[in-house]
Amino acid sequence: MVEDGPLPKDFPELQNDTFLRAAWGETTDYTPVWCMRQAGRYLPEFRETRAARDFFSTCRSPEACCELTLQALGMEVTMVPGKGPTFPSPLREEEDLERLRSKVDVAAELGYVFRAITLTRHRLAGRVPLIGFAGAPWTLMTYMVEGGGSNTMAQAKRWLYQRPQASHRLLRQLTDVLVPYLVGQVAAGAQALQLFESHAGHLGPALFSSFALPYIRGIAKRVRAGLQEAGLAPVPMIIFAKDGHFALEELAQAGYEVVGLDWTMAPSLARERVGKAVTLQGNLDPCALYASKEEIGQMVSQMLAAFGPQRHIANLGHGLYPDMDPAHVGAFVEAVHHQSRRLRQNK
């Protein structure tokens, strides 16, 4: 067990920096690969470990959890199995914003997250880099207004049309929490950061430009400034805006080293649109992992050829699903490593 006092920050030396070098745009010997998904929704051994516990109780124990996110603005959040984060009392009227904390002490509210990151960094023993995460303001706003997931985001979009000033107030408030949260993750040991705008596709170009993109840009700029102010070295930042095809060029110029693509975007066309100044991440269809291992290998080959041998981080076009076979995930990773090395040798 770890004591409640400060954890040591003399981290083990990183032995594999391929992911970080690819993120910075440096030449790599092979294409790095990782997959998105909470361990609790995918790995069976993790599900068994926390089966009898409340999700957020588990999160508050750094020994038991290595990945999590939690609202710190004073709203009640419950984790419903099979449904995800749920807000029993969502924001319905503009007056409901008064229920939120105007100022949040991120270190006090989310200190257990930082302890979990530090502990995880030590336990990785330098084998691979540790990535920090946060949901982007618009995506967080949708949960707070809708009360959970939604197929249309109609209630959240109603706010944008009927209460634009209140919407910006909420988005600014979320940004003000996210910036120290992300800086704090780096201080705790995260070596890269990814911002998820999972619900970008519910916004058209106009709404995205007004209510999502300015905050995405602002977070990148303010996090970099916060790291410098704290005396911390810069880390590569990834922006992943699912279904945000219409804003690809803007995302590539938003201040992030890496732009994640979902599986509906053709890699070659994406590269033409964004140029070579950013690294692309993605983008195999998650459901491709239901295919045979041989077919997975063939699809990986096609994906790698489309992205090219450099400035690419292999990933799925979204997260792993709970019923996916870990052996097929392994086949995906192995195929990326093996075939990307061979692709470079043939160049």
Short mmCIF file of C-alpha atoms in Angstrom, two decimals:
data_model
loop_
_atom_site.label_atom_id
_atom_site.label_comp_id
_atom_site.label_asym_id
_atom_site.label_seq_id
_atom_site.Cartn_x
_atom_site.Cartn_y
_atom_site.Cartn_z
CA MET A 1 0.00 0.00 0.00
CA VAL A 2 1.10 3.57 -0.65
CA GLU A 3 1.07 6.06 2.19
CA ASP A 4 -0.99 9.25 1.98
CA GLY A 5 2.13 11.42 1.78
CA PRO A 6 3.81 12.62 -1.42
CA LEU A 7 4.97 9.98 -3.86
CA PRO A 8 8.56 10.21 -5.13
CA LYS A 9 9.00 11.84 -8.55
CA ASP A 10 12.39 10.30 -9.39
CA PHE A 11 10.83 8.28 -12.18
CA PRO A 12 12.54 5.30 -13.85
CA GLU A 13 14.34 6.14 -17.07
CA LEU A 14 12.20 5.75 -20.18
CA GLN A 15 13.38 2.77 -22.22
CA ASN A 16 11.04 3.12 -25.19
CA ASP A 17 10.39 6.63 -26.50
CA THR A 18 9.17 5.67 -30.00
CA PHE A 19 5.65 6.97 -29.34
CA LEU A 20 6.95 10.33 -28.10
CA ARG A 21 9.36 10.71 -31.01
CA ALA A 22 6.59 9.96 -33.50
CA ALA A 23 4.36 12.50 -31.76
CA TRP A 24 7.08 15.16 -32.05
CA GLY A 25 7.50 14.32 -35.74
CA GLU A 26 10.89 12.64 -35.42
CA THR A 27 11.97 9.62 -37.46
CA THR A 28 11.20 6.23 -35.90
CA ASP A 29 12.29 2.67 -36.70
CA TYR A 30 8.70 1.42 -36.60
CA THR A 31 5.20 2.79 -36.13
CA PRO A 32 4.17 3.03 -32.46
CA VAL A 33 0.71 1.78 -31.55
CA TRP A 34 -1.70 2.07 -28.64
CA CYS A 35 -5.43 1.58 -28.10
CA MET A 36 -8.03 3.69 -26.33
CA ARG A 37 -10.32 2.19 -23.73
CA GLN A 38 -10.80 2.11 -19.99
CA ALA A 39 -9.36 -1.09 -18.61
CA GLY A 40 -12.52 -1.50 -16.57
CA ARG A 41 -14.63 -1.77 -19.71
CA TYR A 42 -12.33 -4.06 -21.63
CA LEU A 43 -9.90 -6.25 -19.66
CA PRO A 44 -11.75 -9.09 -17.90
CA GLU A 45 -9.27 -9.25 -15.03
CA PHE A 46 -9.89 -5.58 -14.26
CA ARG A 47 -13.66 -6.05 -14.35
CA GLU A 48 -13.36 -8.88 -11.82
CA THR A 49 -11.17 -6.78 -9.52
CA ARG A 50 -13.59 -3.90 -9.25
CA ALA A 51 -16.85 -5.82 -9.70
CA ALA A 52 -17.89 -5.46 -6.08
CA ARG A 53 -16.85 -1.83 -5.73
CA ASP A 54 -18.36 1.48 -6.66
CA PHE A 55 -16.46 2.91 -9.62
CA PHE A 56 -15.52 6.20 -8.02
CA SER A 57 -14.46 4.50 -4.80
CA THR A 58 -12.07 2.49 -6.91
CA CYS A 59 -10.89 5.66 -8.63
CA ARG A 60 -10.03 7.25 -5.29
CA SER A 61 -7.55 4.46 -4.58
CA PRO A 62 -4.36 5.03 -6.58
CA GLU A 63 -3.43 1.41 -5.95
CA ALA A 64 -6.54 0.13 -7.73
CA CYS A 65 -6.95 2.50 -10.65
CA CYS A 66 -4.63 3.88 -13.30
CA GLU A 67 -7.04 5.69 -15.59
CA LEU A 68 -10.00 7.91 -14.70
CA THR A 69 -11.68 11.23 -15.06
CA LEU A 70 -14.13 13.00 -12.79
CA GLN A 71 -16.02 16.21 -12.75
CA ALA A 72 -14.79 18.61 -10.06
CA LEU A 73 -17.33 21.38 -10.41
CA GLY A 74 -19.71 20.15 -7.73
CA MET A 75 -22.10 18.09 -9.85
CA GLU A 76 -23.07 14.63 -8.69
CA VAL A 77 -21.73 11.96 -11.03
CA THR A 78 -22.53 8.26 -10.95
CA MET A 79 -21.00 5.53 -13.12
CA VAL A 80 -23.81 3.32 -14.40
CA PRO A 81 -22.61 -0.11 -15.64
CA GLY A 82 -23.05 -0.39 -19.38
CA LYS A 83 -24.08 3.26 -19.64
CA GLY A 84 -21.10 5.32 -18.49
CA PRO A 85 -21.03 8.59 -16.54
CA THR A 86 -24.47 9.85 -15.57
CA PHE A 87 -25.53 13.12 -13.96
CA PRO A 88 -28.70 12.62 -11.85
CA SER A 89 -29.34 16.40 -11.78
CA PRO A 90 -28.30 17.74 -15.20
CA LEU A 91 -28.18 21.41 -16.14
CA ARG A 92 -31.60 22.35 -17.49
CA GLU A 93 -31.88 26.12 -17.03
CA GLU A 94 -29.36 28.92 -17.08
CA GLU A 95 -29.86 29.38 -13.34
CA ASP A 96 -28.50 25.86 -12.83
CA LEU A 97 -25.03 27.21 -13.56
CA GLU A 98 -25.14 28.82 -10.11
CA ARG A 99 -24.95 25.30 -8.63
CA LEU A 100 -21.45 24.90 -10.02
CA ARG A 101 -18.39 25.88 -8.04
CA SER A 102 -17.07 29.17 -9.35
CA LYS A 103 -13.51 28.28 -8.36
CA VAL A 104 -12.10 24.78 -8.20
CA ASP A 105 -8.97 23.75 -6.33
CA VAL A 106 -7.90 21.09 -8.82
CA ALA A 107 -5.08 19.80 -6.66
CA ALA A 108 -7.47 19.28 -3.74
CA GLU A 109 -10.36 17.86 -5.75
CA LEU A 110 -8.35 15.66 -8.10
CA GLY A 111 -5.25 14.97 -6.06
CA TYR A 112 -6.06 11.26 -6.04
CA VAL A 113 -5.92 11.32 -9.86
CA PHE A 114 -2.44 12.79 -9.75
CA ARG A 115 -1.35 10.20 -7.20
CA ALA A 116 -2.69 7.45 -9.47
CA ILE A 117 -0.70 8.87 -12.38
CA THR A 118 2.50 9.05 -10.33
CA LEU A 119 2.03 5.51 -9.09
CA THR A 120 1.33 4.27 -12.62
CA ARG A 121 4.43 6.01 -13.99
CA HIS A 122 6.55 4.21 -11.38
CA ARG A 123 4.93 0.85 -12.04
CA LEU A 124 5.47 1.19 -15.79
CA ALA A 125 9.19 1.15 -14.92
CA GLY A 126 10.02 3.06 -18.10
CA ARG A 127 8.66 0.37 -20.44
CA VAL A 128 6.41 2.80 -22.33
CA PRO A 129 5.38 6.45 -21.97
CA LEU A 130 2.33 7.38 -19.89
CA ILE A 131 -0.46 9.35 -21.60
CA GLY A 132 -2.72 11.74 -19.70
CA PHE A 133 -6.31 12.40 -20.81
CA ALA A 134 -9.21 14.80 -20.51
CA GLY A 135 -12.52 15.36 -22.23
CA ALA A 136 -12.79 18.64 -24.14
CA PRO A 137 -15.22 21.34 -22.96
CA TRP A 138 -18.02 20.73 -25.49
CA THR A 139 -18.01 16.98 -24.82
CA LEU A 140 -18.10 17.57 -21.05
CA MET A 141 -20.90 20.09 -21.50
CA THR A 142 -23.02 17.53 -23.35
CA TYR A 143 -22.87 15.16 -20.38
CA MET A 144 -23.70 17.93 -17.94
CA VAL A 145 -26.74 19.11 -19.91
CA GLU A 146 -27.98 15.80 -21.32
CA GLY A 147 -27.38 13.95 -18.04
CA GLY A 148 -25.49 11.21 -19.89
CA GLY A 149 -25.10 9.91 -23.43
CA SER A 150 -27.44 10.97 -26.23
CA ASN A 151 -27.97 10.12 -29.89
CA THR A 152 -28.82 13.70 -30.86
CA MET A 153 -27.39 15.99 -28.14
CA ALA A 154 -30.57 17.99 -28.69
CA GLN A 155 -30.69 19.44 -25.16
CA ALA A 156 -27.05 20.50 -25.25
CA LYS A 157 -27.41 22.00 -28.73
CA ARG A 158 -30.57 23.79 -27.58
CA TRP A 159 -28.32 25.61 -25.12
CA LEU A 160 -26.00 26.69 -27.94
CA TYR A 161 -28.88 28.17 -29.94
CA GLN A 162 -31.03 29.55 -27.13
CA ARG A 163 -28.41 30.38 -24.49
CA PRO A 164 -25.17 31.14 -26.33
CA GLN A 165 -23.79 33.42 -23.61
CA ALA A 166 -24.55 30.91 -20.86
CA SER A 167 -23.00 28.17 -23.02
CA HIS A 168 -19.78 30.14 -23.40
CA ARG A 169 -19.79 30.80 -19.65
CA LEU A 170 -19.97 27.06 -18.98
CA LEU A 171 -17.35 26.23 -21.61
CA ARG A 172 -14.98 28.82 -20.14
CA GLN A 173 -15.56 27.40 -16.68
CA LEU A 174 -14.74 23.90 -17.90
CA THR A 175 -11.62 25.17 -19.65
CA ASP A 176 -10.48 26.85 -16.45
CA VAL A 177 -10.61 23.46 -14.72
CA LEU A 178 -9.14 21.44 -17.58
CA VAL A 179 -5.99 23.53 -17.93
CA PRO A 180 -4.65 22.97 -14.38
CA TYR A 181 -5.93 19.40 -14.53
CA LEU A 182 -3.80 18.66 -17.59
CA VAL A 183 -0.78 20.57 -16.28
CA GLY A 184 -1.18 18.65 -13.02
CA GLN A 185 -1.16 15.36 -14.88
CA VAL A 186 2.20 16.23 -16.44
CA ALA A 187 3.57 17.32 -13.08
CA ALA A 188 2.40 13.96 -11.71
CA GLY A 189 4.16 11.98 -14.44
CA ALA A 190 2.17 12.04 -17.70
CA GLN A 191 4.51 12.23 -20.70
CA ALA A 192 1.91 13.13 -23.33
CA LEU A 193 -1.65 14.45 -23.24
CA GLN A 194 -4.74 13.65 -25.29
CA LEU A 195 -7.83 15.82 -25.40
CA PHE A 196 -11.03 14.05 -26.49
CA GLU A 197 -13.76 15.94 -28.31
CA SER A 198 -15.84 12.79 -28.61
CA HIS A 199 -19.03 14.62 -29.58
CA ALA A 200 -17.59 16.90 -32.26
CA GLY A 201 -19.72 15.20 -34.90
CA HIS A 202 -22.92 16.59 -33.40
CA LEU A 203 -21.77 20.09 -34.36
CA GLY A 204 -21.66 21.45 -37.88
CA PRO A 205 -18.82 23.74 -39.00
CA ALA A 206 -20.44 26.91 -37.65
CA LEU A 207 -21.25 25.61 -34.18
CA PHE A 208 -17.89 23.85 -33.92
CA SER A 209 -16.05 27.05 -34.83
CA SER A 210 -17.96 29.00 -32.18
CA PHE A 211 -18.36 26.56 -29.30
CA ALA A 212 -15.60 23.95 -29.59
CA LEU A 213 -12.57 25.10 -31.55
CA PRO A 214 -11.77 28.26 -29.52
CA TYR A 215 -11.61 26.22 -26.31
CA ILE A 216 -9.57 23.44 -27.94
CA ARG A 217 -7.08 26.08 -29.08
CA GLY A 218 -7.14 27.83 -25.73
CA ILE A 219 -6.38 24.64 -23.82
CA ALA A 220 -3.31 23.89 -25.95
CA LYS A 221 -1.96 27.42 -25.53
CA ARG A 222 -2.69 27.67 -21.82
CA VAL A 223 -1.37 24.19 -20.98
CA ARG A 224 1.93 24.98 -22.69
CA ALA A 225 2.16 28.25 -20.78
CA GLY A 226 1.27 26.45 -17.55
CA LEU A 227 3.98 23.85 -18.07
CA GLN A 228 6.55 26.56 -18.70
CA GLU A 229 5.44 28.51 -15.65
CA ALA A 230 5.72 25.37 -13.52
CA GLY A 231 9.21 24.68 -14.84
CA LEU A 232 8.07 21.52 -16.61
CA ALA A 233 9.31 20.36 -19.99
CA PRO A 234 6.76 20.49 -22.84
CA VAL A 235 4.96 17.28 -23.77
CA PRO A 236 3.31 16.36 -27.08
CA MET A 237 -0.42 16.97 -27.17
CA ILE A 238 -3.02 15.03 -29.17
CA ILE A 239 -6.43 16.31 -30.23
CA PHE A 240 -9.02 13.69 -31.15
CA ALA A 241 -12.32 15.08 -32.43
CA LYS A 242 -14.54 12.19 -33.45
CA ASP A 243 -16.48 12.83 -36.68
CA GLY A 244 -14.87 16.26 -36.91
CA HIS A 245 -13.90 15.88 -40.58
CA PHE A 246 -15.19 19.34 -41.42
CA ALA A 247 -12.63 20.95 -39.11
CA LEU A 248 -9.57 18.86 -39.93
CA GLU A 249 -7.48 21.77 -41.19
CA GLU A 250 -8.43 23.91 -38.19
CA LEU A 251 -7.58 21.09 -35.78
CA ALA A 252 -4.18 20.65 -37.43
CA GLN A 253 -3.48 24.32 -36.70
CA ALA A 254 -4.90 24.34 -33.17
CA GLY A 255 -1.56 23.90 -31.38
CA TYR A 256 -1.40 20.10 -31.06
CA GLU A 257 1.44 17.92 -32.34
CA VAL A 258 -0.90 15.04 -33.16
CA VAL A 259 -4.37 14.91 -34.74
CA GLY A 260 -6.37 11.72 -34.19
CA LEU A 261 -8.60 10.39 -36.98
CA ASP A 262 -11.68 8.23 -36.63
CA TRP A 263 -12.15 5.27 -38.94
CA THR A 264 -14.38 7.07 -41.45
CA MET A 265 -11.55 9.32 -42.69
CA ALA A 266 -9.24 8.20 -45.50
CA PRO A 267 -5.66 8.65 -44.20
CA SER A 268 -4.23 9.72 -47.56
CA LEU A 269 -6.87 12.43 -47.95
CA ALA A 270 -6.33 13.57 -44.36
CA ARG A 271 -2.60 13.93 -45.01
CA GLU A 272 -3.27 15.99 -48.13
CA ARG A 273 -5.50 18.31 -46.12
CA VAL A 274 -3.28 18.83 -43.06
CA GLY A 275 0.17 18.69 -44.67
CA LYS A 276 3.24 17.29 -42.95
CA ALA A 277 3.46 19.63 -39.98
CA VAL A 278 1.51 17.33 -37.64
CA THR A 279 1.55 13.63 -36.82
CA LEU A 280 -1.63 11.70 -37.60
CA GLN A 281 -3.03 9.05 -35.25
CA GLY A 282 -5.44 6.28 -36.15
CA ASN A 283 -7.49 4.87 -37.58
CA LEU A 284 -8.50 1.20 -37.99
CA ASP A 285 -12.22 0.55 -37.53
CA PRO A 286 -12.57 -0.85 -33.99
CA CYS A 287 -14.94 -3.52 -35.28
CA ALA A 288 -12.14 -4.80 -37.54
CA LEU A 289 -10.87 -6.58 -34.42
CA TYR A 290 -13.84 -8.94 -34.72
CA ALA A 291 -12.24 -10.26 -37.91
CA SER A 292 -9.75 -13.12 -38.03
CA LYS A 293 -6.12 -12.45 -37.10
CA GLU A 294 -5.12 -12.93 -40.72
CA GLU A 295 -7.67 -10.36 -41.89
CA ILE A 296 -6.54 -7.96 -39.16
CA GLY A 297 -3.01 -8.25 -40.53
CA GLN A 298 -4.22 -7.45 -44.04
CA MET A 299 -6.15 -4.39 -42.87
CA VAL A 300 -3.15 -3.17 -40.87
CA SER A 301 -1.05 -3.45 -44.02
CA GLN A 302 -3.50 -1.28 -45.94
CA MET A 303 -3.68 1.26 -43.10
CA LEU A 304 0.10 1.60 -42.78
CA ALA A 305 0.51 2.03 -46.52
CA ALA A 306 -2.11 4.78 -46.54
CA PHE A 307 -0.52 6.72 -43.68
CA GLY A 308 3.06 6.26 -44.78
CA PRO A 309 6.05 5.20 -42.67
CA GLN A 310 6.60 8.41 -40.66
CA ARG A 311 4.55 10.92 -38.64
CA HIS A 312 2.01 8.21 -37.83
CA ILE A 313 0.86 6.70 -34.54
CA ALA A 314 -1.24 3.60 -35.15
CA ASN A 315 -4.49 3.39 -33.24
CA LEU A 316 -8.09 2.40 -33.68
CA GLY A 317 -10.50 5.00 -35.00
CA HIS A 318 -12.12 5.01 -31.57
CA GLY A 319 -11.98 2.85 -28.44
CA LEU A 320 -12.01 -0.89 -27.88
CA TYR A 321 -15.40 -2.43 -27.15
CA PRO A 322 -15.95 -4.47 -23.97
CA ASP A 323 -16.47 -7.79 -25.77
CA MET A 324 -13.34 -7.70 -27.89
CA ASP A 325 -10.90 -10.61 -27.68
CA PRO A 326 -7.59 -9.48 -26.14
CA ALA A 327 -5.80 -11.92 -28.46
CA HIS A 328 -7.12 -9.98 -31.47
CA VAL A 329 -5.95 -6.73 -29.90
CA GLY A 330 -2.54 -8.36 -29.57
CA ALA A 331 -2.66 -9.40 -33.21
CA PHE A 332 -3.34 -5.78 -34.17
CA VAL A 333 -0.38 -4.48 -32.17
CA GLU A 334 1.98 -7.19 -33.42
CA ALA A 335 0.94 -6.60 -37.02
CA VAL A 336 1.65 -2.85 -36.72
CA HIS A 337 5.11 -3.43 -35.24
CA HIS A 338 6.12 -6.16 -37.70
CA GLN A 339 4.69 -4.65 -40.87
CA SER A 340 5.84 -1.09 -40.15
CA ARG A 341 9.43 -2.28 -39.77
CA ARG A 342 9.15 -4.14 -43.07
CA LEU A 343 7.59 -1.09 -44.74
CA ARG A 344 10.57 1.05 -43.75
CA GLN A 345 13.05 -1.56 -45.01
CA ASN A 346 11.38 -1.53 -48.40
CA LYS A 347 11.55 2.26 -48.75
#
